[in-house]
Amino acid sequence: MYLEAENIKIENDLYDHQEISAAYLESEKMAIKAQSILDTNTRWSVILRELLEISPDSLIIEYYDASNAENLIIKGMSGTVKDIAQLKESLKEKPYYTNVLLNLIDKRVRSDNEVYYFELSARLTGANTR
């Protein structure tokens, strides 16, 4: 019985590691995509550079959408709610984001680790984005 419980724990830990590794690889792909946008589109370079600078290190941005010139949507995950709140407050302090909202926060527990998935949105004012 003990060995079976240990085996299940090891399988859960492996699953968590694979999920986090997949999220990390996806964030690396996003970074490459972001760099290509930085190289070709000055308008979004400010936004992408700011996201990189103000995001806490333990927070992973998995998705962003700025295809609508007036709105920005950011989705990601973090080990703490504090990091998500820090990102939200940092966005509010910047002159080109207004109406910054936390649309979704979803706590999931994998093994003994809590992971918080989130979605933030903001309205772009146009200052410093052109």
mmCIF file of C-alpha atoms in Angstrom, residues 5-6 21 29-30 35 38 40 42 50 73-74 79 85 94 97 99 109 115 127-128:
data_model
loop_
_atom_site.group_PDB
_atom_site.id
_atom_site.type_symbol
_atom_site.label_atom_id
_atom_site.label_comp_id
_atom_site.label_asym_id
_atom_site.label_seq_id
_atom_site.Cartn_x
_atom_site.Cartn_y
_atom_site.Cartn_z
ATOM 1 C CA ALA A 5 0.986 5.653 -2.669
ATOM 2 C CA GLU A 6 4.624 6.610 -3.296
ATOM 3 C CA SER A 21 8.243 22.414 -18.573
ATOM 4 C CA LYS A 29 8.343 30.512 -28.002
ATOM 5 C CA MET A 30 6.397 33.626 -26.985
ATOM 6 C CA GLN A 35 11.373 39.624 -30.314
ATOM 7 C CA LEU A 38 9.985 44.116 -31.543
ATOM 8 C CA THR A 40 9.382 44.857 -37.023
ATOM 9 C CA THR A 42 7.673 49.892 -33.099
ATOM 10 C CA GLU A 50 7.147 46.860 -20.460
ATOM 11 C CA ILE A 73 -5.361 40.734 -22.901
ATOM 12 C CA ILE A 74 -2.760 38.849 -20.866
ATOM 13 C CA GLY A 79 2.695 30.300 -7.939
ATOM 14 C CA ALA A 85 -1.560 41.528 -8.071
ATOM 15 C CA LYS A 94 1.994 52.981 -16.551
ATOM 16 C CA TYR A 97 -2.891 51.417 -19.685
ATOM 17 C CA ASN A 99 -9.133 50.182 -16.906
ATOM 18 C CA VAL A 109 -3.527 22.176 -6.952
ATOM 19 C CA VAL A 115 -0.776 27.249 -9.333
ATOM 20 C CA ALA A 127 0.498 57.211 -25.131
ATOM 21 C CA ASN A 128 3.984 55.965 -25.942
#
